[in-house]
Short mmCIF file of C-alpha atoms and ligand atoms in Angstrom, two decimals:
data_model
loop_
_atom_site.label_atom_id
_atom_site.label_comp_id
_atom_site.label_asym_id
_atom_site.label_seq_id
_atom_site.Cartn_x
_atom_site.Cartn_y
_atom_site.Cartn_z
CA MET Z 291 22.89 -12.71 -11.09
CA GLU Z 292 21.37 -10.63 -13.19
CA ASN Z 293 18.34 -11.72 -15.12
CA THR Z 294 17.66 -9.65 -17.84
CA ASN Z 295 13.95 -10.70 -18.93
CA HIS Z 296 13.75 -9.43 -14.64
CA MET Z 297 14.99 -6.22 -14.18
CA TRP Z 298 13.34 -3.13 -14.66
CA LYS Z 299 13.93 -0.85 -17.35
CA SER Z 300 15.58 1.77 -15.50
CA ARG Z 301 15.66 3.45 -12.02
CA TRP Z 302 12.68 5.54 -13.10
CA THR Z 303 11.04 2.35 -13.58
CA PHE Z 304 12.10 1.09 -10.42
CA ILE Z 305 10.57 4.17 -8.55
CA MET Z 306 7.54 4.24 -10.47
CA ALA Z 307 6.56 0.55 -10.05
CA ALA Z 308 7.70 0.93 -6.31
CA THR Z 309 5.17 4.11 -6.39
CA GLY Z 310 2.88 2.01 -8.01
CA SER Z 311 3.08 -0.65 -5.08
CA ALA Z 312 2.78 1.75 -2.26
CA VAL Z 313 0.27 4.62 -3.91
CA GLY Z 314 -3.26 2.56 -3.48
CA LEU Z 315 -6.41 1.86 -1.81
CA GLY Z 316 -4.27 2.58 1.18
CA ASN Z 317 -3.77 6.37 0.38
CA ILE Z 318 -7.00 6.83 -1.09
CA TRP Z 319 -9.63 4.74 0.46
CA LYS Z 320 -7.91 3.88 4.07
CA PHE Z 321 -5.85 7.03 4.98
CA PRO Z 322 -9.01 9.43 4.81
CA TYR Z 323 -11.14 7.07 6.42
CA ILE Z 324 -9.03 6.26 9.35
CA THR Z 325 -7.73 9.64 9.16
CA GLY Z 326 -11.33 10.44 9.72
CA GLU Z 327 -12.30 8.15 12.75
CA TYR Z 328 -9.49 8.71 14.55
CA GLY Z 329 -10.18 12.66 14.92
CA GLY Z 330 -7.90 14.42 12.53
CA GLY Z 331 -4.37 16.11 12.75
CA ALA Z 332 -3.12 14.09 15.73
CA PHE Z 333 -3.48 10.50 13.78
CA VAL Z 334 -1.90 12.20 11.18
CA ILE Z 335 1.20 13.20 13.17
CA ILE Z 336 1.56 9.88 14.63
CA TYR Z 337 1.39 8.53 10.95
CA LEU Z 338 4.24 10.42 9.77
CA VAL Z 339 6.30 9.90 12.07
CA CYS Z 340 5.90 6.11 12.03
CA ILE Z 341 6.76 6.62 8.19
CA LEU Z 342 9.71 8.13 9.12
CA LEU Z 343 11.38 6.39 11.54
CA ILE Z 344 9.87 2.94 11.33
CA GLY Z 345 9.21 3.02 7.61
CA ILE Z 346 12.00 4.11 5.70
CA PRO Z 347 14.78 2.47 7.54
CA VAL Z 348 12.65 -0.61 6.57
CA MET Z 349 11.86 0.07 2.95
CA THR Z 350 15.25 0.35 2.93
CA ALA Z 351 16.03 -2.84 4.24
CA GLU Z 352 13.65 -4.98 2.14
CA ILE Z 353 15.57 -3.49 -1.11
CA MET Z 354 18.54 -3.80 -0.29
CA LEU Z 355 17.93 -7.66 1.04
CA GLY Z 356 15.98 -8.33 -2.10
CA ARG Z 357 19.13 -6.57 -4.21
CA ALA Z 358 21.47 -8.88 -2.45
CA GLY Z 359 19.38 -11.98 -2.75
CA ARG Z 360 18.20 -11.23 -6.21
CA LYS Z 361 15.41 -14.18 -5.82
CA ASP Z 362 12.07 -14.15 -4.55
CA PRO Z 363 11.52 -13.34 -0.96
CA ILE Z 364 11.82 -16.29 0.11
CA ALA Z 365 15.18 -17.56 -1.75
CA SER Z 366 16.23 -13.95 -1.06
CA VAL Z 367 16.16 -13.95 2.76
CA LYS Z 368 17.57 -17.28 2.64
CA ALA Z 369 20.76 -16.62 0.73
CA VAL Z 370 21.29 -13.57 2.91
CA SER Z 371 21.57 -15.39 5.66
CA GLN Z 372 23.75 -17.87 4.28
CA GLN Z 373 26.30 -15.14 2.81
CA SER Z 374 25.94 -13.98 6.32
CA GLY Z 375 26.53 -16.86 8.36
CA ALA Z 376 23.36 -17.15 9.90
CA ASN Z 377 20.31 -19.85 10.56
CA PRO Z 378 18.60 -20.09 7.14
CA ALA Z 379 14.86 -20.27 9.38
CA TRP Z 380 15.01 -16.21 8.87
CA ALA Z 381 13.48 -17.11 5.24
CA LEU Z 382 10.30 -17.73 6.71
CA VAL Z 383 10.10 -14.08 7.07
CA GLY Z 384 9.90 -14.18 3.19
CA GLY Z 385 7.20 -16.94 3.52
CA MET Z 386 4.98 -14.94 6.15
CA GLY Z 387 5.43 -11.90 2.86
CA VAL Z 388 3.95 -14.53 0.38
CA LEU Z 389 1.38 -15.52 2.43
CA ALA Z 390 0.44 -11.94 3.55
CA GLY Z 391 0.11 -10.92 -0.38
CA LEU Z 392 -2.24 -13.55 -1.34
CA MET Z 393 -4.09 -12.42 1.47
CA ILE Z 394 -4.09 -8.73 1.39
CA MET Z 395 -5.13 -9.35 -2.50
CA MET Z 396 -8.43 -11.34 -0.73
CA PHE Z 397 -10.17 -8.36 0.12
CA TYR Z 398 -8.33 -5.52 -1.84
CA SER Z 399 -9.92 -7.02 -4.61
CA VAL Z 400 -13.46 -6.90 -3.26
CA VAL Z 401 -12.67 -3.38 -2.34
CA ALA Z 402 -10.61 -2.02 -6.28
CA GLY Z 403 -14.43 -3.71 -7.76
CA TRP Z 404 -16.38 -1.37 -5.90
CA ALA Z 405 -14.04 1.01 -7.22
CA LEU Z 406 -14.37 -0.15 -10.69
CA ASP Z 407 -18.66 -0.33 -10.40
CA TYR Z 408 -17.97 3.04 -8.92
CA VAL Z 409 -16.43 4.23 -12.44
CA ILE Z 410 -19.59 3.00 -14.18
CA SER Z 411 -22.27 4.32 -12.18
CA THR Z 412 -20.93 7.72 -11.56
CA GLY Z 413 -20.28 7.90 -15.10
CA SER Z 414 -23.46 6.83 -16.01
CA GLY Z 415 -24.47 9.81 -14.24
CA SER Z 416 -27.31 8.31 -12.39
CA TYR Z 417 -25.47 10.34 -9.10
CA ALA Z 418 -26.03 13.26 -10.50
CA GLY Z 419 -28.32 15.17 -8.00
CA ALA Z 420 -29.42 11.89 -6.41
CA ASN Z 421 -30.20 12.38 -2.23
CA ALA Z 422 -28.20 10.95 0.21
CA ALA Z 423 -30.57 8.69 1.02
CA THR Z 424 -30.33 7.17 -2.45
CA ILE Z 425 -26.74 6.80 -2.49
CA GLU Z 426 -26.35 5.03 0.53
CA THR Z 427 -28.78 2.89 -0.66
CA ASN Z 428 -27.23 2.20 -3.62
CA PHE Z 429 -23.07 1.62 -1.75
CA ALA Z 430 -25.43 -1.33 0.86
CA ASP Z 431 -27.30 -2.65 -2.30
CA LEU Z 432 -23.86 -2.88 -3.95
CA THR Z 433 -22.13 -4.47 -0.48
CA GLY Z 434 -25.68 -6.59 -0.13
CA SER Z 435 -25.06 -7.92 -3.63
CA PHE Z 436 -22.95 -11.64 -3.91
CA SER Z 437 -23.20 -10.61 -7.64
CA SER Z 438 -22.30 -7.18 -8.22
CA GLN Z 439 -19.67 -7.40 -6.15
CA LEU Z 440 -18.39 -10.78 -7.87
CA LEU Z 441 -18.50 -9.41 -11.27
CA ALA Z 442 -16.55 -6.79 -10.03
CA HIS Z 443 -13.78 -8.42 -8.22
CA SER Z 444 -13.10 -10.97 -10.92
CA ILE Z 445 -12.84 -8.26 -13.88
CA PHE Z 446 -10.18 -6.72 -11.15
CA ILE Z 447 -8.27 -10.19 -10.72
CA VAL Z 448 -8.10 -10.70 -14.22
CA LEU Z 449 -7.00 -7.15 -14.86
CA THR Z 450 -4.19 -7.56 -12.32
CA ALA Z 451 -3.13 -10.97 -13.98
CA LEU Z 452 -3.24 -9.79 -17.90
CA VAL Z 453 -0.32 -7.25 -16.53
CA LEU Z 454 1.52 -10.15 -14.28
CA ILE Z 455 1.64 -12.56 -17.26
CA GLY Z 456 3.65 -10.05 -19.32
CA GLY Z 457 6.36 -10.24 -17.16
CA VAL Z 458 8.52 -7.55 -15.00
CA THR Z 459 10.20 -5.95 -17.34
CA ASN Z 460 7.32 -5.87 -20.42
CA GLY Z 461 4.81 -6.54 -18.54
CA ILE Z 462 4.67 -4.58 -14.93
CA GLY Z 463 7.24 -2.09 -15.72
CA ARG Z 464 5.46 -0.98 -18.91
CA ALA Z 465 2.37 -0.70 -16.66
CA VAL Z 466 3.65 1.46 -14.98
CA GLU Z 467 5.41 3.69 -16.85
CA ILE Z 468 1.93 4.87 -18.27
CA LEU Z 469 -0.83 4.15 -15.20
CA MET Z 470 1.71 6.52 -12.94
CA PRO Z 471 1.84 9.85 -14.96
CA VAL Z 472 -1.87 9.58 -15.66
CA LEU Z 473 -2.46 8.49 -11.47
CA PHE Z 474 -0.72 12.15 -10.84
CA VAL Z 475 -2.25 14.40 -13.44
CA LEU Z 476 -5.68 12.87 -11.90
CA LEU Z 477 -5.26 13.72 -8.76
CA LEU Z 478 -3.95 17.19 -9.09
CA VAL Z 479 -6.68 17.74 -11.59
CA LEU Z 480 -8.92 16.53 -8.43
CA LEU Z 481 -7.11 18.88 -5.94
CA GLY Z 482 -7.73 21.83 -7.99
CA TYR Z 483 -11.15 21.02 -7.84
CA SER Z 484 -11.73 20.55 -4.02
CA TRP Z 485 -9.74 23.33 -3.85
CA ALA Z 486 -12.44 25.75 -5.59
CA ALA Z 487 -15.49 23.81 -5.25
CA GLY Z 488 -14.42 22.55 -1.69
CA ASP Z 489 -14.19 23.90 2.38
CA PHE Z 490 -10.28 24.37 1.62
CA ILE Z 491 -9.10 25.61 5.13
CA ALA Z 492 -11.72 23.43 7.32
CA GLY Z 493 -10.13 20.16 5.38
CA LEU Z 494 -6.64 21.64 5.88
CA LYS Z 495 -7.57 22.15 9.68
CA PHE Z 496 -9.04 18.89 10.35
CA MET Z 497 -5.73 16.65 8.50
CA PHE Z 498 -3.15 18.98 10.95
CA THR Z 499 -4.60 20.49 13.63
CA TRP Z 500 -3.12 18.74 16.78
CA ASP Z 501 -5.53 17.37 19.84
CA ALA Z 502 -3.47 15.25 22.21
CA SER Z 503 -7.18 13.95 23.74
CA LYS Z 504 -7.21 11.65 20.14
CA ILE Z 505 -4.43 9.59 21.37
CA THR Z 506 -5.15 6.06 22.16
CA SER Z 507 -3.42 3.08 21.95
CA ASP Z 508 -5.60 1.91 19.24
CA ALA Z 509 -5.05 4.60 16.90
CA ILE Z 510 -1.08 4.40 17.24
CA LEU Z 511 -1.92 0.65 16.57
CA THR Z 512 -3.51 1.55 12.89
CA ALA Z 513 -1.00 4.59 12.90
CA MET Z 514 1.64 2.19 12.91
CA GLY Z 515 -0.07 -0.48 11.05
CA HIS Z 516 -0.70 1.81 8.14
CA ALA Z 517 2.28 3.05 8.02
CA PHE Z 518 3.43 -0.33 6.83
CA PHE Z 519 0.63 -0.88 4.38
CA THR Z 520 0.87 2.31 2.74
CA LEU Z 521 4.30 1.51 2.07
CA SER Z 522 3.98 -1.86 0.83
CA LEU Z 523 6.14 -3.05 3.80
CA GLY Z 524 6.52 -6.26 5.76
CA MET Z 525 6.03 -8.18 2.87
CA GLY Z 526 7.95 -9.04 0.26
CA SER Z 527 6.28 -6.78 -2.57
CA ILE Z 528 9.13 -4.13 -1.99
CA MET Z 529 11.94 -6.78 -1.37
CA VAL Z 530 10.80 -8.56 -4.94
CA TYR Z 531 10.75 -5.56 -6.84
CA GLY Z 532 13.73 -4.55 -5.38
CA SER Z 533 15.62 -8.06 -6.57
CA TYR Z 534 14.95 -6.38 -9.96
CA MET Z 535 16.68 -3.43 -9.34
CA THR Z 536 19.89 -2.76 -11.43
CA SER Z 537 23.20 -3.19 -8.60
CA GLN Z 538 24.39 0.66 -9.84
CA ALA Z 539 21.08 2.16 -8.42
CA SER Z 540 21.42 4.00 -5.38
CA ILE Z 541 19.21 2.29 -2.83
CA GLY Z 542 18.41 5.45 -0.02
CA LYS Z 543 17.64 8.04 -2.92
CA THR Z 544 15.40 5.91 -4.60
CA VAL Z 545 13.94 4.97 -1.66
CA ILE Z 546 13.36 8.92 -0.28
CA THR Z 547 11.92 9.42 -3.66
CA ILE Z 548 9.27 6.77 -2.70
CA GLY Z 549 8.54 7.24 0.53
CA LEU Z 550 7.80 11.19 -0.34
CA PHE Z 551 5.82 10.39 -3.64
CA ASP Z 552 3.39 7.85 -0.92
CA THR Z 553 3.33 10.41 1.80
CA VAL Z 554 2.23 13.69 -0.39
CA ILE Z 555 -0.05 11.63 -2.36
CA ALA Z 556 -1.40 10.32 0.82
CA LEU Z 557 -2.30 13.93 2.06
CA VAL Z 558 -3.12 15.39 -1.62
CA ALA Z 559 -6.02 12.78 -1.23
CA GLY Z 560 -7.55 13.64 2.21
CA MET Z 561 -7.12 17.57 0.90
CA ALA Z 562 -9.18 15.97 -2.36
CA MET Z 563 -11.54 14.96 -0.11
CA PHE Z 564 -12.40 16.04 2.94
CA PRO Z 565 -12.65 20.32 1.52
CA LEU Z 566 -15.75 18.56 -0.27
CA VAL Z 567 -16.84 16.21 2.45
CA PHE Z 568 -16.89 19.95 5.17
CA ALA Z 569 -18.82 22.02 2.12
CA ASN Z 570 -21.39 19.76 2.26
CA ASN Z 571 -21.28 19.96 6.19
CA MET Z 572 -21.20 16.31 6.29
CA GLU Z 573 -18.99 14.58 8.71
CA PRO Z 574 -15.26 13.39 8.46
CA SER Z 575 -15.69 9.91 10.38
CA ALA Z 576 -18.25 7.52 8.30
CA GLY Z 577 -15.21 4.79 8.24
CA PRO Z 578 -15.34 3.06 5.47
CA GLY Z 579 -18.10 4.51 3.63
CA LEU Z 580 -16.07 7.87 3.51
CA MET Z 581 -14.92 7.71 -0.33
CA PHE Z 582 -18.57 5.01 -1.30
CA VAL Z 583 -20.74 7.11 0.49
CA THR Z 584 -19.98 10.71 1.98
CA LEU Z 585 -17.76 11.76 -0.74
CA PRO Z 586 -20.63 10.81 -3.33
CA ILE Z 587 -22.90 12.58 -2.17
CA ALA Z 588 -20.57 15.28 -1.61
CA PHE Z 589 -20.02 15.05 -5.63
CA ALA Z 590 -23.73 14.83 -6.31
CA ASN Z 591 -24.34 18.22 -4.88
CA MET Z 592 -21.85 19.86 -6.45
CA SER Z 593 -21.50 21.46 -10.39
CA TYR Z 594 -19.11 18.99 -12.94
CA GLY Z 595 -20.01 16.58 -9.80
CA SER Z 596 -20.37 13.59 -11.87
CA LEU Z 597 -17.74 14.37 -13.67
CA PHE Z 598 -14.98 14.83 -11.07
CA GLY Z 599 -16.27 11.89 -9.78
CA THR Z 600 -15.88 9.68 -12.73
CA VAL Z 601 -11.92 11.16 -12.70
CA PHE Z 602 -11.83 10.14 -8.88
CA PHE Z 603 -13.08 6.32 -9.27
CA LEU Z 604 -11.31 6.26 -12.36
CA LEU Z 605 -8.22 7.49 -10.13
CA VAL Z 606 -8.84 5.17 -7.38
CA SER Z 607 -9.01 1.90 -9.54
CA ILE Z 608 -5.89 2.89 -11.43
CA ALA Z 609 -3.72 2.85 -7.92
CA ALA Z 610 -5.33 -0.46 -6.91
CA LEU Z 611 -4.27 -2.16 -9.81
CA SER Z 612 -0.52 -0.74 -9.73
CA SER Z 613 -0.54 -1.95 -5.72
CA ALA Z 614 -2.47 -5.41 -6.60
CA ILE Z 615 0.17 -6.92 -9.33
CA SER Z 616 2.54 -6.05 -6.45
CA LEU Z 617 0.49 -8.22 -3.86
CA LEU Z 618 0.88 -11.36 -6.17
CA GLU Z 619 4.50 -10.18 -7.57
CA PRO Z 620 6.04 -12.22 -4.89
CA SER Z 621 4.52 -15.24 -5.17
CA ILE Z 622 4.81 -15.61 -8.53
CA ALA Z 623 8.31 -15.06 -8.48
CA TRP Z 624 8.43 -17.73 -5.66
CA LEU Z 625 6.24 -20.38 -7.86
CA GLU Z 626 8.85 -19.41 -11.48
CA ARG Z 627 11.82 -20.46 -8.69
CA LYS Z 628 10.10 -23.23 -8.34
CA GLY Z 629 9.68 -24.00 -11.63
CA PHE Z 630 6.51 -23.07 -12.87
CA GLN Z 631 5.78 -21.08 -16.46
CA ARG Z 632 5.43 -17.50 -15.11
CA SER Z 633 1.81 -17.45 -17.14
CA GLY Z 634 0.93 -20.72 -15.05
CA ALA Z 635 1.67 -19.56 -11.55
CA THR Z 636 -0.21 -16.12 -12.22
CA ILE Z 637 -3.18 -17.94 -13.28
CA ALA Z 638 -2.90 -20.24 -10.53
CA LEU Z 639 -2.20 -17.46 -7.66
CA ALA Z 640 -4.93 -15.02 -8.97
CA ALA Z 641 -7.36 -18.10 -8.64
CA VAL Z 642 -6.60 -18.48 -5.27
CA ALA Z 643 -6.94 -14.80 -4.58
CA TRP Z 644 -10.25 -14.68 -6.87
CA LEU Z 645 -11.58 -17.19 -4.47
CA GLY Z 646 -10.23 -15.80 -1.28
CA GLY Z 647 -11.79 -12.84 -2.43
CA VAL Z 648 -15.71 -14.85 -3.31
CA CYS Z 649 -14.94 -15.49 0.76
CA SER Z 650 -14.44 -12.21 1.85
CA ILE Z 651 -17.32 -10.61 -0.33
CA TYR Z 652 -19.53 -13.42 0.76
CA SER Z 653 -18.40 -12.84 4.45
CA GLY Z 654 -17.96 -9.46 6.25
CA GLU Z 655 -16.58 -11.06 8.95
CA VAL Z 656 -13.45 -12.35 6.47
CA PHE Z 657 -13.23 -9.09 5.08
CA ASN Z 658 -12.62 -7.36 8.28
CA ALA Z 659 -10.40 -10.63 9.80
CA LEU Z 660 -8.07 -10.19 6.57
CA ASP Z 661 -7.71 -6.76 6.66
CA TYR Z 662 -7.15 -6.90 10.88
CA LEU Z 663 -4.54 -9.52 10.57
CA THR Z 664 -2.45 -8.65 7.84
CA ALA Z 665 -2.43 -4.87 8.94
CA ASN Z 666 -2.15 -4.86 12.40
CA VAL Z 667 -0.27 -7.83 13.10
CA MET Z 668 1.68 -9.57 9.78
CA LEU Z 669 2.96 -6.68 8.43
CA PRO Z 670 4.45 -5.21 11.41
CA LEU Z 671 5.88 -8.41 12.81
CA GLY Z 672 7.00 -8.83 8.79
CA GLY Z 673 8.48 -5.80 9.51
CA LEU Z 674 10.38 -6.46 13.22
CA LEU Z 675 11.63 -9.65 11.95
CA ILE Z 676 13.16 -7.45 8.85
CA ALA Z 677 14.79 -4.95 11.25
CA ILE Z 678 15.99 -7.27 13.27
CA PHE Z 679 17.61 -9.29 10.54
CA THR Z 680 19.29 -6.39 8.73
CA GLY Z 681 20.70 -4.73 11.49
CA TRP Z 682 21.53 -7.35 14.01
CA ILE Z 683 22.56 -10.61 11.37
CA VAL Z 684 23.05 -9.56 7.93
CA SER Z 685 26.70 -9.21 7.68
CA ARG Z 686 28.66 -6.22 7.18
CA ALA Z 687 30.27 -6.84 3.96
CA VAL Z 688 26.28 -7.66 2.14
CA ILE Z 689 25.47 -3.91 3.52
CA LYS Z 690 28.12 -2.12 2.40
CA GLU Z 691 28.20 -3.65 -1.02
CA GLN Z 692 24.69 -2.95 -1.40
CA MET Z 693 24.72 0.30 0.34
CA GLN Z 694 27.50 2.28 -1.04
CA PHE Z 695 27.01 4.86 2.00
CA THR Z 696 28.96 8.53 1.37
CA SER Z 697 28.17 9.57 5.16
CA GLY Z 698 29.07 7.47 8.45
CA LEU Z 699 26.48 9.63 9.98
CA VAL Z 700 23.43 8.51 7.81
CA ALA Z 701 24.76 4.76 7.60
CA THR Z 702 24.80 4.72 11.95
CA LEU Z 703 21.58 6.67 12.15
CA TRP Z 704 20.08 3.84 9.58
CA LEU Z 705 21.65 1.36 11.68
CA TRP Z 706 19.95 2.30 14.77
CA LEU Z 707 17.04 2.65 13.62
CA LEU Z 708 16.89 -0.62 12.27
CA ARG Z 709 18.69 -2.12 15.62
CA VAL Z 710 16.82 -0.09 18.09
CA VAL Z 711 14.06 2.18 17.02
CA ALA Z 712 11.36 0.31 14.82
CA PRO Z 713 11.81 -3.06 16.88
CA ALA Z 714 11.15 -0.83 20.14
CA GLY Z 715 8.12 1.18 18.61
CA VAL Z 716 6.73 -2.46 16.75
CA ILE Z 717 7.10 -4.23 20.40
CA ILE Z 718 5.75 -1.65 22.50
CA ILE Z 719 2.66 -0.94 20.25
CA PHE Z 720 2.32 -4.21 19.70
CA ALA Z 721 2.44 -5.29 23.81
CA ASN Z 722 -0.22 -1.85 24.31
CA SER Z 723 -2.55 -2.72 21.77
CA LEU Z 724 -2.59 -5.99 23.61
CA GLY Z 725 -3.53 -4.77 27.01
CA LEU Z 726 0.02 -5.85 28.27
CA LEU Z 727 1.12 -2.08 29.07
CA SER Z 728 -2.43 -0.78 30.99
N1 LIG S 111 0.71 -0.36 -0.52
C1 LIG S 111 -0.80 -0.03 -0.91
C2 LIG S 111 -1.84 0.61 -0.43
O1 LIG S 111 -2.04 1.38 0.13
C3 LIG S 111 -1.14 -1.95 -0.20
C4 LIG S 111 0.20 -3.14 -0.36
C5 LIG S 111 0.10 -3.57 0.71
C6 LIG S 111 0.19 -3.63 -1.60
C7 LIG S 111 1.32 -4.39 0.81
C8 LIG S 111 1.28 -4.57 -1.90
C9 LIG S 111 1.78 -5.05 -0.71
O2 LIG S 111 -2.64 0.51 -1.21
#
């Protein structure tokens, strides 16, 4: 049944919403810094392979399950398993996803808060001409200050909740229709700036030079975990967004568009950042501080740095907001089904995420544990189960009705990627990182 208050206005709105979910801190903050930590080109290529062979098929499966079930992730998976004559316990996959969304939000909004804080601090010109030591101290002060982080994190959660309270059609849909085009334009502006002012060739070389010695099992696990994280997979965001899609739209084409947007934006974000880092003779391997320390140091030394720095952090904040709304949507949809008003559900869940965020501000260990557990364990595990469920359990009738494949070859390829390649990839990488293969 199509619920008209819970539908995207058009296929384009759905693409913007899903791209908004996918493109976030993962693309602009995490991808460049993990690429820096794991040494560049080889990591990027493993990541691209994971997107293509695992991410795209799993995203297709998630949208299909959401649209076939037309409910929150728990109820959708349950409905599809019943239609397929399978055990309804598969719904636990949806449950883990709802939980993972809340857990991600608990550290995500803290980082988003830093970005908001930086919009103000770069915008007020306080970094212009500042030296490296000052900028390092500023970041350390921010991450050491409970009150500043609490304020920024709280503002971010309130913004997220305001969009969500408006509902799917009028809240999320309208927000992404404005935010995403703005984001694209800002990113292009920054790319132009990096081209003009940075060491573009050094940036490109760093991102695309293959160096086999840099491939470790840790790098591969991180690349795979990041493929799930960046496409918002394995936890129900894309599934619940899929449940708001009209029955006519083609899932396959839509997924390719979203996957391309996400990948291109991650690569462009890298190409907008690394040239600036290299032009200022700095190291790309600064870790999580890459965006908050290394890059501001670069901006501080460059002409129009304050202006472009502000643009940059505005872009990061927008990207984070359009992802954050999708982190809470699965749990909101679930509470709505349980009979809650949308506004009450949103406030309650935002409060839970807020409280968790306070814990991650308070303790770096909580922050890191949430990040590691969700990205490296829960999302790949969720993706693995979704792949197996769709590939082996879901009935052909459901698949046929949703997918309307025009090419038998594509259908077979997709099915076997889900049946074998994606599960094997996830299992091998898990086993390897647990030391079981060495
Ligand atoms: N894909 C988002 C990013 O790259 C993060 C996210 C993960 C959002 C999972 C929703 C669900 O920043």
